[in-house]
Short mmCIF file of C-alpha atoms in Angstrom, two decimals:
data_model
loop_
_atom_site.label_atom_id
_atom_site.label_comp_id
_atom_site.label_asym_id
_atom_site.label_seq_id
_atom_site.Cartn_x
_atom_site.Cartn_y
_atom_site.Cartn_z
CA MET A 14 -12.32 -3.74 14.89
CA ALA A 15 -10.17 -4.88 17.77
CA GLU A 16 -6.43 -4.30 17.59
CA THR A 17 -3.32 -5.42 19.45
CA VAL A 18 -1.77 -2.73 21.65
CA SER A 19 2.06 -2.56 22.03
CA SER A 20 3.45 -2.64 25.57
CA ALA A 21 5.66 0.42 24.72
CA GLN A 22 4.20 3.89 25.01
CA PRO A 23 2.48 4.48 21.70
CA THR A 24 3.45 7.43 19.49
CA VAL A 25 -0.29 7.90 18.61
CA GLU A 26 -3.27 6.81 20.72
CA LEU A 27 -6.84 7.38 19.77
CA ARG A 28 -9.62 6.17 22.08
CA ARG A 29 -13.27 6.01 20.98
CA ALA A 30 -12.36 8.99 18.73
CA GLY A 31 -14.94 10.70 16.38
CA LEU A 32 -14.68 13.47 13.91
CA ALA A 33 -17.50 15.36 12.32
CA TYR A 34 -17.12 17.99 9.60
CA GLY A 35 -19.72 20.37 8.21
CA GLY A 36 -22.48 18.47 10.17
CA ARG A 37 -21.32 15.15 8.68
CA GLN A 38 -19.80 12.38 10.72
CA LEU A 39 -16.58 11.22 9.13
CA TRP A 40 -15.61 8.44 11.54
CA GLN A 41 -16.47 7.51 15.10
CA ASN A 42 -15.49 5.19 17.96
CA MET A 43 -12.01 4.74 16.54
CA ASP A 44 -9.46 3.02 18.65
CA LEU A 45 -5.97 3.11 17.25
CA THR A 46 -2.44 2.93 18.65
CA VAL A 47 0.72 3.44 16.64
CA ALA A 48 3.87 2.08 18.12
CA PRO A 49 7.39 3.58 17.83
CA GLY A 50 8.83 2.62 14.45
CA GLU A 51 5.56 1.37 13.04
CA PHE A 52 4.45 2.12 9.52
CA VAL A 53 0.63 2.55 9.28
CA ALA A 54 -1.05 3.25 5.90
CA VAL A 55 -4.37 5.16 5.88
CA LEU A 56 -6.71 4.43 3.00
CA GLY A 57 -10.28 5.10 2.05
CA PRO A 58 -12.46 6.93 -0.48
CA ASN A 59 -12.30 10.70 -0.93
CA GLY A 60 -14.14 12.46 1.90
CA SER A 61 -13.62 9.61 4.41
CA GLY A 62 -11.52 11.77 6.76
CA LYS A 63 -7.93 10.69 5.99
CA THR A 64 -6.54 14.19 5.78
CA SER A 65 -8.83 15.32 8.64
CA LEU A 66 -7.16 12.62 10.83
CA VAL A 67 -3.78 14.05 9.92
CA LYS A 68 -5.00 17.62 10.86
CA GLY A 69 -6.24 16.24 14.19
CA LEU A 70 -2.86 14.84 14.97
CA LEU A 71 -1.20 18.13 13.97
CA GLY A 72 -3.48 19.97 16.38
CA LEU A 73 -5.27 21.80 13.60
CA THR A 74 -8.69 20.05 14.09
CA LEU A 75 -10.45 19.08 17.25
CA LEU A 76 -12.14 15.69 17.61
CA SER A 77 -15.92 15.74 18.11
CA SER A 78 -15.68 12.81 20.60
CA GLY A 79 -13.09 10.66 22.28
CA SER A 80 -9.53 11.40 22.94
CA VAL A 81 -6.20 11.58 21.14
CA GLN A 82 -2.65 11.75 22.34
CA VAL A 83 0.53 12.19 20.34
CA CYS A 84 3.81 11.19 22.09
CA GLY A 85 2.03 11.05 25.42
CA ALA A 86 0.32 14.48 25.25
CA PRO A 87 -2.65 16.22 23.54
CA PRO A 88 -1.87 17.31 19.95
CA ARG A 89 -0.55 20.91 19.69
CA ARG A 90 0.34 23.06 16.68
CA GLY A 91 3.97 23.30 15.80
CA SER A 92 5.07 20.33 17.93
CA SER A 93 8.64 19.36 17.32
CA ASP A 94 7.70 15.82 17.90
CA ILE A 95 5.89 15.65 14.54
CA GLY A 96 7.35 15.91 11.04
CA TYR A 97 4.82 16.51 8.21
CA ILE A 98 5.12 15.78 4.51
CA PRO A 99 2.19 17.40 2.58
CA GLN A 100 0.77 16.43 -0.77
CA GLN A 101 3.27 16.65 -3.51
CA LYS A 102 2.87 19.92 -5.42
CA SER A 103 5.49 21.56 -7.62
CA PHE A 104 6.99 24.81 -6.57
CA ASP A 105 6.89 27.81 -8.99
CA ARG A 106 10.05 27.75 -11.19
CA ASP A 107 10.69 31.36 -10.30
CA LEU A 108 10.73 30.84 -6.60
CA PRO A 109 14.06 32.08 -5.36
CA ILE A 110 14.24 29.90 -2.18
CA ARG A 111 16.88 27.11 -2.38
CA GLY A 112 16.38 23.53 -1.28
CA ILE A 113 18.57 24.00 1.81
CA ASP A 114 16.45 27.04 2.78
CA LEU A 115 13.28 24.97 2.69
CA VAL A 116 14.82 22.29 4.90
CA ARG A 117 16.06 24.99 7.35
CA LEU A 118 12.51 26.08 7.83
CA GLY A 119 11.87 22.75 9.47
CA LEU A 120 14.05 23.97 12.33
CA ASP A 121 13.29 27.64 12.67
CA GLY A 122 10.35 28.36 10.35
CA HIS A 123 8.45 29.80 13.38
CA ARG A 124 10.94 32.67 13.52
CA TRP A 125 10.53 35.91 11.66
CA GLY A 126 12.47 35.15 8.54
CA ILE A 127 15.06 32.39 8.10
CA GLY A 128 17.98 34.19 9.66
CA LEU A 129 21.55 32.84 10.09
CA PRO A 130 21.60 29.38 11.68
CA SER A 131 24.00 28.45 14.38
CA ARG A 132 26.72 25.89 13.64
CA ARG A 133 24.64 23.19 15.30
CA ARG A 134 21.60 24.09 13.19
CA ARG A 135 23.74 24.12 10.06
CA ARG A 136 25.03 20.63 10.85
CA ARG A 137 21.53 19.21 11.50
CA VAL A 138 20.31 20.67 8.23
CA GLU A 139 23.19 19.27 6.28
CA GLU A 140 22.81 15.87 7.94
CA ALA A 141 19.07 15.78 7.09
CA ILE A 142 19.72 16.66 3.48
CA ALA A 143 22.51 14.07 3.22
CA SER A 144 20.24 11.37 4.81
CA VAL A 145 17.81 11.58 1.83
CA GLY A 146 20.54 11.81 -0.82
CA ALA A 147 19.85 15.48 -1.68
CA THR A 148 23.25 17.09 -1.05
CA ARG A 149 23.99 17.44 -4.76
CA PHE A 150 21.03 19.67 -5.51
CA ALA A 151 20.15 21.21 -2.16
CA ARG A 152 21.64 24.67 -3.04
CA SER A 153 19.69 24.90 -6.29
CA PRO A 154 16.52 26.92 -6.52
CA ILE A 155 13.67 24.67 -5.30
CA GLY A 156 11.56 25.51 -8.38
CA SER A 157 14.22 24.19 -10.81
CA LEU A 158 14.26 20.70 -9.37
CA SER A 159 12.20 17.70 -10.41
CA GLY A 160 9.22 16.42 -8.47
CA GLY A 161 11.20 13.68 -6.91
CA GLU A 162 14.04 15.92 -5.89
CA GLN A 163 11.58 18.44 -4.33
CA GLN A 164 9.92 15.65 -2.48
CA ARG A 165 13.30 14.39 -1.05
CA LEU A 166 13.85 17.91 0.35
CA ARG A 167 10.34 17.88 1.90
CA ILE A 168 11.24 14.64 3.60
CA ALA A 169 14.44 16.28 4.93
CA GLN A 170 12.46 19.26 6.09
CA ALA A 171 10.15 16.98 7.98
CA LEU A 172 13.02 15.02 9.56
CA VAL A 173 15.39 17.81 10.46
CA GLY A 174 13.77 18.46 13.81
CA ASP A 175 14.27 14.77 14.87
CA PRO A 176 10.50 13.93 15.18
CA GLN A 177 9.05 10.86 16.72
CA LEU A 178 6.10 10.79 14.32
CA LEU A 179 6.11 11.33 10.59
CA LEU A 180 2.71 12.29 9.05
CA CYS A 181 2.62 11.87 5.20
CA ASP A 182 -0.47 13.17 3.40
CA GLU A 183 -0.49 11.72 -0.14
CA PRO A 184 3.24 12.34 -0.67
CA LEU A 185 3.33 10.27 -3.91
CA LEU A 186 0.75 12.22 -5.88
CA SER A 187 2.00 13.46 -9.28
CA LEU A 188 5.23 11.36 -9.00
CA ASP A 189 6.10 8.70 -11.59
CA LEU A 190 6.80 5.18 -10.49
CA LYS A 191 10.53 5.66 -10.19
CA HIS A 192 10.20 8.71 -7.91
CA GLN A 193 7.40 7.01 -5.91
CA ARG A 194 9.75 4.12 -5.17
CA GLU A 195 12.61 6.48 -4.17
CA VAL A 196 10.45 8.55 -1.81
CA VAL A 197 9.05 5.35 -0.14
CA GLU A 198 12.50 3.92 0.22
CA GLN A 199 13.73 7.20 1.86
CA ILE A 200 10.85 7.37 4.34
CA ASP A 201 11.24 3.68 5.24
CA ALA A 202 14.96 4.01 5.71
CA GLN A 203 14.48 6.90 8.04
CA ARG A 204 11.90 5.20 10.22
CA ARG A 205 14.08 2.07 10.54
CA THR A 206 17.16 4.00 11.36
CA SER A 207 15.56 6.44 13.88
CA ASP A 208 12.54 4.32 15.08
CA ILE A 209 10.14 7.02 13.75
CA SER A 210 6.40 6.09 13.51
CA VAL A 211 4.96 6.73 10.08
CA LEU A 212 1.30 7.50 9.39
CA PHE A 213 1.03 7.45 5.55
CA VAL A 214 -2.23 8.64 3.85
CA THR A 215 -2.53 7.25 0.34
CA HIS A 216 -4.99 6.30 -2.39
CA GLU A 217 -2.73 3.48 -3.65
CA ILE A 218 -1.42 0.78 -1.43
CA ASN A 219 0.81 -1.06 -3.90
CA PRO A 220 3.79 1.33 -3.87
CA ILE A 221 4.15 0.96 -0.10
CA MET A 222 2.95 -2.56 0.47
CA ALA A 223 6.44 -3.98 1.08
CA VAL A 224 7.04 -1.55 4.09
CA VAL A 225 3.60 -1.32 5.65
CA ASP A 226 3.03 -2.90 9.06
CA ARG A 227 -0.67 -2.17 9.41
CA VAL A 228 -3.54 -0.53 7.52
CA LEU A 229 -6.22 1.89 8.79
CA TYR A 230 -9.06 1.77 6.31
CA LEU A 231 -11.87 4.38 6.45
CA VAL A 232 -15.26 4.00 4.68
CA GLY A 233 -18.18 6.23 5.65
CA THR A 234 -18.32 6.23 9.48
CA ARG A 235 -16.80 2.70 9.50
CA TRP A 236 -13.18 1.79 9.89
CA ALA A 237 -10.94 -1.25 10.33
CA VAL A 238 -7.33 -1.64 11.34
CA GLY A 239 -5.04 -4.68 10.91
CA THR A 240 -2.18 -6.09 8.80
CA PRO A 241 -2.54 -5.82 5.02
CA ALA A 242 -3.40 -9.54 4.94
CA GLU A 243 -6.27 -8.96 7.44
CA ILE A 244 -7.67 -5.87 5.69
CA PHE A 245 -7.31 -6.71 2.05
CA THR A 246 -9.80 -9.56 1.99
CA SER A 247 -13.10 -9.78 0.17
CA ALA A 248 -14.93 -10.28 3.46
CA LYS A 249 -13.37 -7.34 5.26
CA LEU A 250 -13.77 -4.81 2.47
CA SER A 251 -17.36 -6.08 1.72
CA GLU A 252 -18.13 -5.40 5.38
CA LEU A 253 -16.64 -1.93 5.20
CA TYR A 254 -18.29 -0.90 1.93
CA GLN A 255 -21.54 -2.77 2.66
CA THR A 256 -21.54 -4.20 -0.83
CA ASP A 257 -19.93 -7.18 -2.58
CA VAL A 258 -16.21 -6.61 -3.02
CA GLU A 259 -13.67 -8.98 -4.51
CA VAL A 260 -9.92 -8.77 -3.73
CA LEU A 261 -7.58 -10.28 -6.26
CA GLU A 262 -3.77 -10.43 -6.57
CA ALA A 263 -2.26 -9.98 -9.99
CA GLY A 264 1.44 -9.93 -10.48
CA GLY A 265 2.08 -9.17 -6.84
CA ARG A 266 -0.34 -6.21 -6.91
CA ILE A 267 -3.68 -5.91 -5.19
CA VAL A 268 -6.71 -5.39 -7.35
CA VAL A 269 -10.12 -4.67 -5.83
CA VAL A 270 -13.33 -5.27 -7.82
CA GLY A 271 -16.60 -3.85 -6.71
CA ALA A 272 -15.84 -0.95 -4.19
CA PRO A 273 -17.39 2.22 -5.46
CA ASP A 274 -16.18 5.71 -4.68
CA SER A 275 -19.27 7.82 -5.29
CA GLN A 276 -17.30 11.07 -5.68
CA HIS A 277 -15.58 9.58 -8.83
CA ALA A 278 -18.55 7.82 -10.37
CA GLU A 279 -19.49 8.91 -13.88
CA ALA A 280 -23.14 9.39 -14.55
CA GLY A 281 -24.78 6.22 -15.96
CA SER A 282 -21.54 4.24 -15.67
CA SER A 283 -20.72 1.21 -13.63
CA HIS A 284 -16.99 2.05 -13.48
CA TYR A 285 -15.56 3.69 -10.45
CA HIS A 286 -12.24 4.83 -9.15
CA HIS A 287 -11.19 2.80 -6.17
CA PRO A 288 -8.99 4.33 -3.37
CA LEU A 289 -6.33 1.74 -4.12
CA GLY A 290 -5.78 3.52 -7.51
CA GLN A 291 -7.25 0.66 -9.57
CA GLU A 292 -10.15 0.98 -11.99
CA VAL A 293 -12.88 -1.35 -10.76
CA ILE A 294 -16.19 -2.61 -12.07
CA VAL A 295 -19.24 -2.82 -9.89
CA ARG A 296 -20.97 -6.05 -10.61
#
């Protein structure tokens, strides 16, 4: 579980970190650093603590052991150093708020109401919207937009405050392949342009494989961190799952055979849903 530490001050630093929830240990003794501009994917079965890790970095959940720093300081709620993209859920079609209003909340959502932005705020909002290619529909009611258009505006909202860290919690859920690709391209372009660190929680590695630098994989209380080539091996995943796992590559996509996700198992069946999004067969 050793990892290489960058000489630059890390955007995220966890040392011997542990997190328990409801009396159950999610993970423990985790050491992780995320360097500026690095893209780290977070994978694992349901209930392994992926979203809880994001909440810990947002200052919404306290570690049960160890330490964590974000941009050189303990996590705190509402930090302007962090941009957050939540799970993709469609807005109500009757919601009167426009896309530009949603993005503006990324700058002054802590205020009572949206209010009238200053010229500088207006410019930053417009620049964030333009950076994700959303200018054309930004003044439309948010509920009238497609899932991909809504998610572009969520990315703009997360980026408008000029964060150093972008936390993405399953941002590709419910999106078709075309919109998944567009969202990934937008996030990757922003991190390359602005040297933003990205922590990307997902059940499916394949849509982001081309842009990922390292993978943090959580299973039970165990974890491993490394490059995709280091993590997606039969030996490493067998060690994490403590059962025989086979990793195959088919048509440029990773397929994992043998890793059960008990929360998705059907009674009396040997077929399971794997966190990479592939149907797998336990041999």
